Short mmCIF file of C-alpha atoms and ligand atoms in Angstrom, two decimals:
data_model
loop_
_atom_site.label_atom_id
_atom_site.label_comp_id
_atom_site.label_asym_id
_atom_site.label_seq_id
_atom_site.Cartn_x
_atom_site.Cartn_y
_atom_site.Cartn_z
CA MET A 1 11.09 3.44 -11.53
CA LEU A 2 9.57 0.74 -9.42
CA GLU A 3 12.11 -0.32 -6.76
CA THR A 4 13.07 -3.92 -7.28
CA LYS A 5 13.04 -5.69 -4.03
CA ASN A 6 15.66 -8.27 -3.06
CA LEU A 7 13.34 -11.15 -2.98
CA LYS A 8 14.41 -14.63 -2.75
CA PHE A 9 11.94 -16.76 -4.35
CA GLU A 10 12.17 -20.23 -2.96
CA SER A 11 10.36 -23.12 -4.73
CA ASN A 12 6.70 -22.85 -4.64
CA ASN A 13 6.14 -26.43 -3.37
CA TYR A 14 4.84 -25.11 -0.08
CA LEU A 15 1.88 -23.64 -1.82
CA LYS A 16 -0.96 -26.09 -1.48
CA PRO A 17 -3.84 -25.74 -3.80
CA ASN A 18 -6.44 -23.75 -1.83
CA THR A 19 -8.09 -22.28 -4.76
CA TYR A 20 -11.57 -22.51 -3.26
CA MET A 21 -10.67 -19.79 -0.81
CA LYS A 22 -10.80 -16.06 -1.62
CA ILE A 23 -9.52 -13.08 0.18
CA MET A 24 -11.61 -10.01 0.79
CA LYS A 25 -9.88 -6.85 2.15
CA PHE A 26 -11.86 -3.85 3.48
CA GLY A 27 -10.09 -0.49 3.97
CA GLY A 28 -10.58 1.96 6.78
CA THR A 29 -13.42 3.85 5.19
CA SER A 30 -15.24 0.51 4.43
CA VAL A 31 -15.30 -0.25 8.21
CA GLY A 32 -15.24 3.34 9.43
CA LYS A 33 -18.93 3.82 10.33
CA PRO A 34 -21.32 1.29 11.87
CA GLU A 35 -23.55 1.23 8.90
CA ARG A 36 -20.46 0.54 6.69
CA MET A 37 -19.54 -2.33 8.73
CA HIS A 38 -22.94 -3.80 8.19
CA GLN A 39 -22.50 -3.44 4.69
CA VAL A 40 -19.24 -5.35 4.89
CA LYS A 41 -21.20 -8.07 6.59
CA GLU A 42 -23.61 -8.09 3.68
CA LEU A 43 -20.77 -8.26 1.19
CA ILE A 44 -18.95 -11.24 2.75
CA THR A 45 -22.14 -13.25 3.11
CA ARG A 46 -23.29 -12.70 -0.49
CA ASP A 47 -22.02 -16.19 -1.29
CA ASN A 48 -20.93 -19.20 0.76
CA GLN A 49 -17.47 -19.38 -0.74
CA LYS A 50 -14.76 -19.86 1.84
CA LYS A 51 -13.01 -16.59 2.49
CA ILE A 52 -10.52 -14.76 4.66
CA VAL A 53 -11.71 -11.29 5.49
CA VAL A 54 -8.87 -8.92 6.11
CA LEU A 55 -9.77 -5.53 7.92
CA SER A 56 -7.97 -2.25 8.33
CA ALA A 57 -8.50 -0.08 11.39
CA LEU A 58 -11.58 2.21 11.39
CA SER A 59 -10.75 5.29 9.21
CA GLY A 60 -8.83 7.83 11.40
CA THR A 61 -7.73 5.38 13.94
CA THR A 62 -4.18 4.72 12.86
CA ASN A 63 -3.58 8.47 12.47
CA ALA A 64 -4.91 8.92 15.94
CA LEU A 65 -2.63 6.14 17.27
CA VAL A 66 0.33 7.68 15.44
CA GLY A 67 -0.61 10.97 17.15
CA ILE A 68 -0.57 9.30 20.57
CA GLY A 69 2.84 7.74 20.01
CA ASP A 70 4.19 11.18 18.74
CA ALA A 71 2.90 12.82 21.98
CA LEU A 72 4.63 10.12 24.05
CA ALA A 73 7.81 10.35 22.05
CA ASP A 74 7.71 14.03 23.00
CA ALA A 75 7.17 13.07 26.60
CA ASN A 76 3.94 15.00 26.57
CA LYS A 77 1.76 12.79 28.56
CA THR A 78 -1.10 15.14 28.94
CA LEU A 79 -1.54 15.51 25.16
CA ALA A 80 -1.25 11.67 24.79
CA LYS A 81 -3.93 11.23 27.39
CA GLU A 82 -6.17 13.76 25.68
CA ARG A 83 -5.81 11.90 22.38
CA ILE A 84 -6.43 8.48 24.02
CA ASP A 85 -9.67 9.97 25.52
CA THR A 86 -10.91 11.42 22.34
CA LEU A 87 -10.30 8.10 20.47
CA HIS A 88 -11.93 6.20 23.26
CA LYS A 89 -15.13 8.30 22.99
CA HIS A 90 -15.29 7.56 19.32
CA TYR A 91 -15.35 3.81 19.99
CA LEU A 92 -17.84 4.13 22.76
CA ALA A 93 -20.16 5.87 20.29
CA PHE A 94 -19.43 3.44 17.48
CA TYR A 95 -20.32 0.11 19.21
CA LYS A 96 -23.56 1.51 20.42
CA GLU A 97 -24.68 2.07 16.90
CA LEU A 98 -23.07 -1.05 15.55
CA LEU A 99 -24.62 -3.60 17.88
CA LYS A 100 -28.25 -4.02 19.09
CA THR A 101 -28.45 -6.77 21.69
CA GLU A 102 -27.36 -6.37 25.32
CA SER A 103 -24.99 -9.41 25.18
CA ALA A 104 -23.19 -8.13 22.09
CA GLN A 105 -22.92 -4.64 23.49
CA LYS A 106 -21.50 -6.12 26.68
CA LYS A 107 -18.83 -7.99 24.58
CA ALA A 108 -17.92 -4.80 22.82
CA GLU A 109 -17.68 -2.94 26.00
CA LYS A 110 -15.19 -5.44 27.27
CA ILE A 111 -13.14 -5.33 24.19
CA ILE A 112 -12.95 -1.51 24.03
CA ALA A 113 -12.12 -1.40 27.82
CA GLU A 114 -9.20 -3.80 27.36
CA HIS A 115 -7.62 -1.98 24.39
CA PHE A 116 -8.01 1.43 26.11
CA GLU A 117 -6.72 0.15 29.40
CA PHE A 118 -3.68 -1.07 27.50
CA LEU A 119 -3.10 2.49 26.15
CA ASN A 120 -3.64 4.05 29.53
CA ILE A 121 -0.99 1.64 31.04
CA ILE A 122 1.41 2.74 28.35
CA LEU A 123 1.08 6.26 29.57
CA LYS A 124 2.70 5.13 32.93
CA ILE A 125 5.67 3.25 31.53
CA SER A 126 8.66 4.50 29.72
CA PHE A 127 8.21 4.81 25.91
CA ASN A 128 10.21 3.14 23.22
CA GLU A 129 9.77 2.09 19.49
CA ALA A 130 8.66 -1.39 20.31
CA ILE A 131 5.83 0.16 22.43
CA ASN A 132 5.00 2.55 19.72
CA ARG A 133 4.36 -0.47 17.39
CA ASP A 134 2.05 -2.04 20.09
CA ILE A 135 0.13 1.25 20.04
CA LEU A 136 -0.18 1.16 16.33
CA ALA A 137 -1.46 -2.39 16.34
CA GLN A 138 -4.62 -1.47 18.49
CA GLY A 139 -6.62 -0.09 15.43
CA GLU A 140 -6.72 -3.44 13.52
CA LEU A 141 -7.24 -5.43 16.64
CA LEU A 142 -10.29 -3.27 17.65
CA SER A 143 -11.94 -3.30 14.20
CA THR A 144 -11.59 -7.05 13.72
CA LYS A 145 -12.91 -7.77 17.31
CA LEU A 146 -15.84 -5.32 16.81
CA PHE A 147 -16.69 -6.89 13.43
CA TYR A 148 -16.44 -10.41 14.85
CA THR A 149 -18.83 -9.50 17.60
CA LEU A 150 -21.28 -8.19 14.94
CA LEU A 151 -21.18 -11.50 13.22
CA GLN A 152 -21.69 -13.22 16.56
CA GLU A 153 -24.82 -11.04 17.21
CA LEU A 154 -26.19 -12.00 13.87
CA ASP A 155 -25.47 -15.67 14.31
CA ILE A 156 -23.11 -15.91 11.39
CA PRO A 157 -20.52 -18.50 12.12
CA ALA A 158 -16.97 -17.23 11.73
CA VAL A 159 -13.54 -17.89 12.92
CA PHE A 160 -11.26 -15.18 14.38
CA LEU A 161 -7.74 -15.58 13.08
CA PRO A 162 -5.25 -13.38 14.90
CA ALA A 163 -2.75 -12.13 12.35
CA LEU A 164 -0.02 -12.12 15.04
CA ASP A 165 -0.17 -16.04 14.99
CA PHE A 166 0.94 -16.24 11.37
CA MET A 167 1.99 -13.01 9.82
CA SER A 168 5.74 -12.45 10.19
CA ILE A 169 8.66 -10.36 8.93
CA ASP A 170 12.36 -10.96 8.92
CA GLU A 171 15.19 -8.82 10.19
CA ASN A 172 15.17 -6.98 6.84
CA HIS A 173 11.44 -6.21 7.27
CA GLU A 174 10.61 -8.68 4.44
CA PRO A 175 7.58 -10.80 4.87
CA GLU A 176 8.45 -14.52 5.49
CA LEU A 177 6.00 -16.00 2.89
CA LYS A 178 7.05 -19.60 3.34
CA LYS A 179 6.50 -19.43 7.26
CA ILE A 180 3.25 -17.54 6.81
CA SER A 181 1.97 -20.15 4.37
CA GLU A 182 2.91 -23.11 6.60
CA LYS A 183 1.39 -21.49 9.75
CA LEU A 184 -1.77 -20.50 7.93
CA GLU A 185 -2.33 -23.88 6.24
CA SER A 186 -1.85 -25.63 9.70
CA ILE A 187 -4.35 -23.25 11.38
CA LEU A 188 -6.95 -23.59 8.54
CA SER A 189 -6.67 -27.28 8.62
CA ASN A 190 -8.53 -27.17 12.05
CA TYR A 191 -11.55 -25.48 10.45
CA ALA A 192 -12.40 -27.57 7.47
CA ASP A 193 -16.02 -26.81 7.70
CA GLU A 194 -16.00 -23.14 8.37
CA SER A 195 -16.52 -20.50 5.73
CA PHE A 196 -15.68 -17.12 7.20
CA PHE A 197 -12.23 -16.19 8.63
CA ILE A 198 -11.64 -12.71 10.01
CA THR A 199 -8.19 -11.37 10.44
CA GLN A 200 -6.24 -8.05 10.76
CA GLY A 201 -4.32 -6.32 7.90
CA TYR A 202 -1.20 -4.45 8.62
CA ILE A 203 0.09 -5.97 11.80
CA CYS A 204 2.57 -8.75 12.18
CA LYS A 205 5.35 -10.16 14.34
CA ASN A 206 9.03 -9.22 13.64
CA HIS A 207 12.21 -11.54 13.95
CA ARG A 208 12.32 -10.51 17.75
CA ASN A 209 8.71 -11.80 18.08
CA GLU A 210 7.55 -8.30 18.84
CA VAL A 211 4.48 -6.75 17.42
CA ASP A 212 5.31 -4.91 14.24
CA ASN A 213 3.51 -3.75 11.10
CA LEU A 214 3.86 -3.67 7.29
CA LYS A 215 3.97 0.21 7.17
CA ARG A 216 1.23 2.63 6.45
CA GLY A 217 -1.37 1.45 4.15
CA GLY A 218 -0.09 -2.08 4.62
CA SER A 219 -3.37 -3.89 4.92
CA ASP A 220 -3.40 -4.36 1.16
CA TYR A 221 -0.04 -5.93 1.38
CA SER A 222 -1.33 -8.35 4.15
CA ALA A 223 -4.15 -9.30 1.94
CA SER A 224 -1.93 -10.15 -0.98
CA LEU A 225 0.42 -12.04 1.17
CA ILE A 226 -2.39 -14.06 2.72
CA GLY A 227 -3.54 -14.76 -0.88
CA ALA A 228 -0.27 -15.95 -1.94
CA ALA A 229 0.35 -18.01 1.27
CA ILE A 230 -2.90 -20.08 0.78
CA ASN A 231 -2.94 -19.84 -2.96
CA ALA A 232 -6.34 -18.03 -2.98
CA SER A 233 -8.66 -17.91 -5.99
CA VAL A 234 -8.64 -14.15 -5.94
CA VAL A 235 -7.59 -11.25 -3.62
CA GLU A 236 -10.43 -8.66 -3.56
CA ILE A 237 -9.49 -5.26 -2.27
CA TRP A 238 -12.64 -3.31 -1.36
CA THR A 239 -12.33 0.42 -1.16
CA ASP A 240 -14.63 3.61 -1.81
CA ILE A 241 -13.64 3.97 -5.37
CA ASP A 242 -14.77 1.94 -8.36
CA GLY A 243 -11.31 0.60 -9.36
CA MET A 244 -8.07 2.04 -10.63
CA HIS A 245 -8.82 5.04 -12.79
CA ASN A 246 -6.87 6.12 -16.02
CA ASN A 247 -5.91 9.41 -14.17
CA ASP A 248 -6.16 11.03 -10.69
CA PRO A 249 -9.89 11.76 -10.25
CA ARG A 250 -8.96 14.27 -7.49
CA ILE A 251 -6.98 16.45 -9.95
CA VAL A 252 -8.39 15.75 -13.50
CA ASP A 253 -11.81 16.33 -14.90
CA GLN A 254 -13.17 13.16 -16.51
CA THR A 255 -11.60 9.94 -15.56
CA ARG A 256 -12.78 6.35 -15.84
CA PRO A 257 -12.10 3.08 -14.14
CA ILE A 258 -9.90 0.58 -15.95
CA ALA A 259 -11.45 -2.75 -16.29
CA GLU A 260 -8.49 -4.99 -16.86
CA MET A 261 -4.84 -4.33 -16.29
CA SER A 262 -1.61 -6.40 -15.96
CA PHE A 263 0.48 -6.75 -12.85
CA ASP A 264 3.28 -4.80 -14.41
CA GLU A 265 0.94 -1.90 -15.26
CA ALA A 266 -0.63 -1.94 -11.80
CA ALA A 267 2.82 -1.97 -10.21
CA GLU A 268 3.94 1.09 -12.13
CA LEU A 269 0.62 2.96 -11.38
CA ALA A 270 0.53 2.02 -7.67
CA TYR A 271 4.09 3.31 -7.28
CA PHE A 272 3.54 6.54 -9.17
CA GLY A 273 0.70 7.72 -6.78
CA ALA A 274 -2.35 5.86 -7.67
CA LYS A 275 -3.25 5.73 -3.95
CA ILE A 276 -5.90 2.93 -4.25
CA LEU A 277 -3.40 0.11 -3.91
CA HIS A 278 -0.14 -0.26 -1.82
CA PRO A 279 2.64 -0.81 -4.23
CA ALA A 280 4.26 -3.71 -2.44
CA SER A 281 0.91 -5.66 -2.61
CA ILE A 282 1.53 -6.49 -6.31
CA TRP A 283 4.47 -8.77 -6.04
CA PRO A 284 3.02 -11.69 -3.84
CA ALA A 285 -0.04 -11.86 -6.23
CA GLN A 286 2.01 -11.58 -9.26
CA HIS A 287 4.56 -14.22 -8.28
CA HIS A 288 1.76 -16.74 -7.42
CA ASN A 289 -0.47 -15.54 -10.22
CA ILE A 290 -3.41 -14.73 -8.16
CA ALA A 291 -5.81 -12.23 -9.60
CA VAL A 292 -6.33 -8.99 -7.73
CA LYS A 293 -9.62 -7.21 -7.96
CA LEU A 294 -10.17 -3.54 -6.84
CA LEU A 295 -13.87 -3.13 -5.99
CA ASN A 296 -16.21 -0.47 -4.53
CA THR A 297 -18.00 -1.15 -1.23
CA MET A 298 -20.56 1.61 -2.25
CA GLU A 299 -21.22 -0.01 -5.59
CA PRO A 300 -20.56 -3.66 -5.17
CA ASP A 301 -21.86 -4.77 -8.61
CA ALA A 302 -19.66 -2.39 -10.58
CA PRO A 303 -16.87 -4.32 -12.33
CA GLY A 304 -14.02 -2.42 -10.79
CA THR A 305 -10.49 -3.33 -11.97
CA THR A 306 -9.17 -6.74 -12.44
CA ILE A 307 -5.31 -7.23 -12.34
CA THR A 308 -3.91 -10.37 -13.80
CA ALA A 309 -0.73 -11.59 -15.61
CA GLN A 310 -2.54 -11.10 -18.93
CA GLU A 311 -1.66 -8.02 -20.87
CA VAL A 312 -4.79 -6.55 -22.38
CA GLY A 313 -4.86 -3.89 -25.05
CA ILE A 314 -1.83 -2.00 -26.51
CA GLY A 315 -0.89 1.62 -25.85
CA VAL A 316 -1.60 4.27 -23.22
CA LYS A 317 -3.86 3.06 -20.50
CA ALA A 318 -3.40 5.31 -17.51
CA LEU A 319 -1.52 8.17 -16.04
CA ALA A 320 -0.16 8.77 -12.51
CA ALA A 321 1.96 11.46 -10.98
CA LYS A 322 4.19 11.75 -8.01
CA ASP A 323 5.33 15.07 -6.69
CA GLY A 324 8.04 15.99 -4.12
CA ILE A 325 10.65 14.97 -6.65
CA THR A 326 14.16 16.39 -6.78
CA ALA A 327 16.29 16.34 -9.88
CA ILE A 328 20.08 16.25 -9.65
CA LYS A 329 22.27 16.97 -12.61
CA ILE A 330 26.08 16.09 -12.68
CA LYS A 331 27.86 17.57 -15.62
CA SER A 332 31.46 16.55 -16.44
CA SER A 333 33.63 16.66 -19.45
CA ARG A 334 35.38 13.76 -17.86
CA MET A 335 32.37 11.74 -18.48
CA LEU A 336 33.13 11.95 -22.26
CA LEU A 337 34.37 8.51 -23.42
CA ALA A 338 35.07 7.50 -19.72
CA TYR A 339 33.84 4.29 -18.31
CA GLY A 340 32.97 3.73 -14.74
CA PHE A 341 31.50 7.24 -14.40
CA LEU A 342 28.00 6.12 -13.69
CA ARG A 343 29.02 3.55 -11.27
CA LYS A 344 30.88 6.24 -9.19
CA VAL A 345 27.73 8.36 -9.33
CA PHE A 346 25.43 5.54 -8.27
CA GLU A 347 27.83 4.60 -5.49
CA VAL A 348 27.24 7.94 -3.85
CA PHE A 349 23.39 7.31 -3.72
CA GLU A 350 23.91 3.82 -2.59
CA LYS A 351 26.06 4.94 0.33
CA TYR A 352 23.27 7.10 1.52
CA LYS A 353 20.62 4.50 0.91
CA THR A 354 18.83 6.82 -1.42
CA SER A 355 16.89 5.23 -4.29
CA ILE A 356 16.95 6.73 -7.73
CA ASP A 357 13.74 6.88 -9.61
CA MET A 358 14.48 8.31 -13.11
CA ILE A 359 17.73 8.51 -15.06
CA THR A 360 18.69 10.29 -18.23
CA THR A 361 22.10 10.58 -19.71
CA SER A 362 23.98 12.59 -22.34
CA GLU A 363 27.55 12.22 -23.31
CA VAL A 364 28.63 14.91 -20.86
CA ALA A 365 25.90 14.83 -18.13
CA VAL A 366 23.67 12.56 -16.19
CA SER A 367 20.35 13.53 -14.45
CA VAL A 368 18.71 11.51 -11.74
CA THR A 369 15.71 12.03 -9.57
CA VAL A 370 15.14 11.04 -5.99
CA ASP A 371 12.19 11.55 -3.66
CA ASP A 372 14.08 11.00 -0.40
CA VAL A 373 16.16 14.21 0.24
CA SER A 374 17.16 13.31 3.88
CA HIS A 375 20.82 13.14 2.71
CA LEU A 376 20.72 15.61 -0.17
CA SER A 377 23.49 17.86 1.08
CA GLU A 378 26.03 15.00 1.67
CA ILE A 379 25.15 13.49 -1.63
CA VAL A 380 25.74 16.71 -3.58
CA LYS A 381 28.95 17.36 -1.71
CA GLU A 382 30.25 13.87 -2.77
CA LEU A 383 28.92 14.25 -6.33
CA GLU A 384 30.95 17.57 -6.75
CA ALA A 385 34.16 15.39 -6.83
CA TYR A 386 32.88 14.28 -10.33
CA GLY A 387 31.58 17.34 -11.80
CA ALA A 388 29.27 20.39 -11.55
CA VAL A 389 26.15 19.55 -9.74
CA GLU A 390 22.79 21.25 -10.17
CA VAL A 391 19.63 20.54 -8.04
CA ASP A 392 16.08 21.34 -9.02
CA GLN A 393 13.50 20.89 -6.31
CA ASN A 394 9.78 20.74 -6.49
CA GLN A 395 9.56 18.53 -9.46
CA ALA A 396 6.90 16.01 -10.41
CA ILE A 397 7.23 12.76 -12.30
CA ILE A 398 4.28 12.08 -14.60
CA SER A 399 4.09 8.35 -15.50
CA ILE A 400 2.33 7.20 -18.57
CA VAL A 401 1.53 3.49 -18.48
CA GLY A 402 0.21 0.92 -20.88
CA ASN A 403 1.22 -2.27 -22.45
CA MET A 404 3.98 -1.96 -25.20
CA ILE A 405 3.54 1.84 -24.89
CA ALA A 406 7.24 2.31 -25.57
CA GLU A 407 6.98 0.16 -28.74
CA SER A 408 3.62 1.21 -30.19
CA LYS A 409 3.99 3.53 -33.09
CA GLY A 410 3.44 7.25 -32.44
CA SER A 411 2.81 7.03 -28.74
CA ILE A 412 5.72 9.27 -27.75
CA ALA A 413 4.75 11.84 -30.36
CA GLN A 414 1.16 11.83 -29.09
CA ILE A 415 2.51 12.24 -25.59
CA MET A 416 4.71 15.12 -26.44
CA ASN A 417 2.06 16.83 -28.44
CA CYS A 418 -0.09 17.32 -25.28
CA LEU A 419 2.87 18.95 -23.54
CA THR A 420 3.66 21.80 -25.93
CA ASP A 421 2.84 24.35 -23.24
CA TYR A 422 4.94 22.95 -20.50
CA PRO A 423 8.75 22.51 -20.18
CA VAL A 424 9.73 18.88 -19.85
CA ARG A 425 12.93 18.60 -17.72
CA MET A 426 13.50 14.77 -18.33
CA VAL A 427 12.00 12.02 -20.39
CA SER A 428 12.53 8.25 -19.60
CA TYR A 429 11.46 6.13 -22.56
CA GLY A 430 12.16 2.57 -23.30
CA GLY A 431 13.29 1.67 -19.71
CA SER A 432 10.27 -0.59 -19.60
CA ARG A 433 7.84 -1.55 -22.45
CA HIS A 434 5.06 -0.35 -20.19
CA ASN A 435 6.08 3.04 -19.19
CA VAL A 436 7.06 6.57 -20.36
CA SER A 437 8.01 8.93 -17.56
CA LEU A 438 8.43 12.66 -17.76
CA LEU A 439 9.70 15.11 -15.21
CA VAL A 440 8.14 18.59 -15.08
CA ASP A 441 8.08 21.37 -12.52
CA ALA A 442 5.54 20.58 -9.92
CA GLN A 443 3.64 23.82 -10.80
CA PHE A 444 2.67 22.36 -14.12
CA LYS A 445 1.73 18.89 -12.78
CA ASN A 446 -2.11 19.40 -12.69
CA ALA A 447 -2.35 21.21 -16.00
CA ALA A 448 -0.10 18.58 -17.80
CA LEU A 449 -2.13 15.76 -16.29
CA GLN A 450 -5.27 17.40 -17.66
CA SER A 451 -3.86 17.99 -21.00
CA LEU A 452 -2.51 14.51 -21.43
CA ASN A 453 -5.88 13.25 -20.24
CA ASP A 454 -7.69 15.28 -22.91
CA GLY A 455 -5.17 14.27 -25.63
CA LEU A 456 -4.47 10.59 -25.03
CA PHE A 457 -7.93 9.18 -24.31
CA GLU A 458 -11.11 9.22 -26.30
CA TRP A 459 -14.14 10.55 -24.51
N1 LIG B 501 -4.53 1.08 9.27
C1 LIG B 501 -3.33 1.17 8.59
C2 LIG B 501 -3.04 2.52 8.08
O1 LIG B 501 -3.92 3.52 8.19
C3 LIG B 501 -3.17 0.04 7.57
C4 LIG B 501 -4.04 0.19 6.43
O2 LIG B 501 -5.18 0.72 6.61
O3 LIG B 501 -3.72 -0.28 5.37
O4 LIG B 501 -2.01 2.79 7.49
MG1 MG B 502 -5.31 1.86 1.78
#
């Protein structure tokens, strides 16, 4: 199930109405080529509405930066240097295609020189985790500065808004929404007449005032946090696919975008592998009731997917699957008529900070699934004190999502009818009204997804 976060929701009074502003977030592929960056410029200037534009790093850059950090962590400076040089070359080719005028090109040269000088200096000092996070931040800093330079070249007035001036997380790595909101409101109040603000996704400051980040794929989360912080009219997430699909288009033949879905449905799908949206990015929008739109840079007029509090339609809406799942069964006759058994079992998982996704119980056994197996052997050892333990690796959770799915007549029969050829190891039904989850051996995942796709949707 979706992990519930320990969020403290303070009163919302700090949210000032800023409903005239919208957020437009562009992912790595949307800024990854010079011509795509030009297209982003087209998209943000289609109307004059005030907007904060949140950019990811150019596609491939964050992976490359991770590679540089890994090489340094291994004390392999030669490899790190090679990787820095390869990335450097990429940027030197990029700006020449992006910018036409000499003055803009000069600016870009300076920006690129500065950031790669920084990476080269890091080669000379001793490496640690804080430095690694500094390395990871370079991608978004570069993409936003180059994009800003493009806007300057085209005489489009815009404000450069460094995310490190307002985006922060606390010692538990939770975003400090109230502070973010106050800082942003105060910064924005200096620019009453400006329309376009450019900022970085992903990066932030931590409680030690060091550069940090919102974890991989975190730019969506940045966009949603910024939207909540300024009470934006809408958070638009621009990617290279036309919205959230009813099934994984990389696996299944025939899928279609879903026009409207609720925050709850989107949260279930984002968690269960629908790669298009970072799962954490739902809550800020949901709690502040800000619509999220998933749109396609390549097809800007396609409707995409709109996510709001409204529950539209009843029954199966979409499927998603997550593999790399391990099922653990604890069987004990002592469970029979005993109380406190489940607490003891859960405490073992809690002790090893391992979150449980699915649970099913019978009178003498309980099965759970986890995706983090880093403490599996310790967990199994401790569980053996309570009964016989069986472990099944290489499982997949298939999640079927839709409003009231667990209450609409016949839906479970329809689902099981599609799976007569595949053994189902666990079924979770009724835990939420919007979700039915099944566990199958990973080898059946693709075929089961296809069969459900053919049987549950009308084509
Ligand atoms: N650039 C970061 C990453 O690749 C953040 C993001 O793109 O969302 O993970
Ligand atoms: Mg992403």
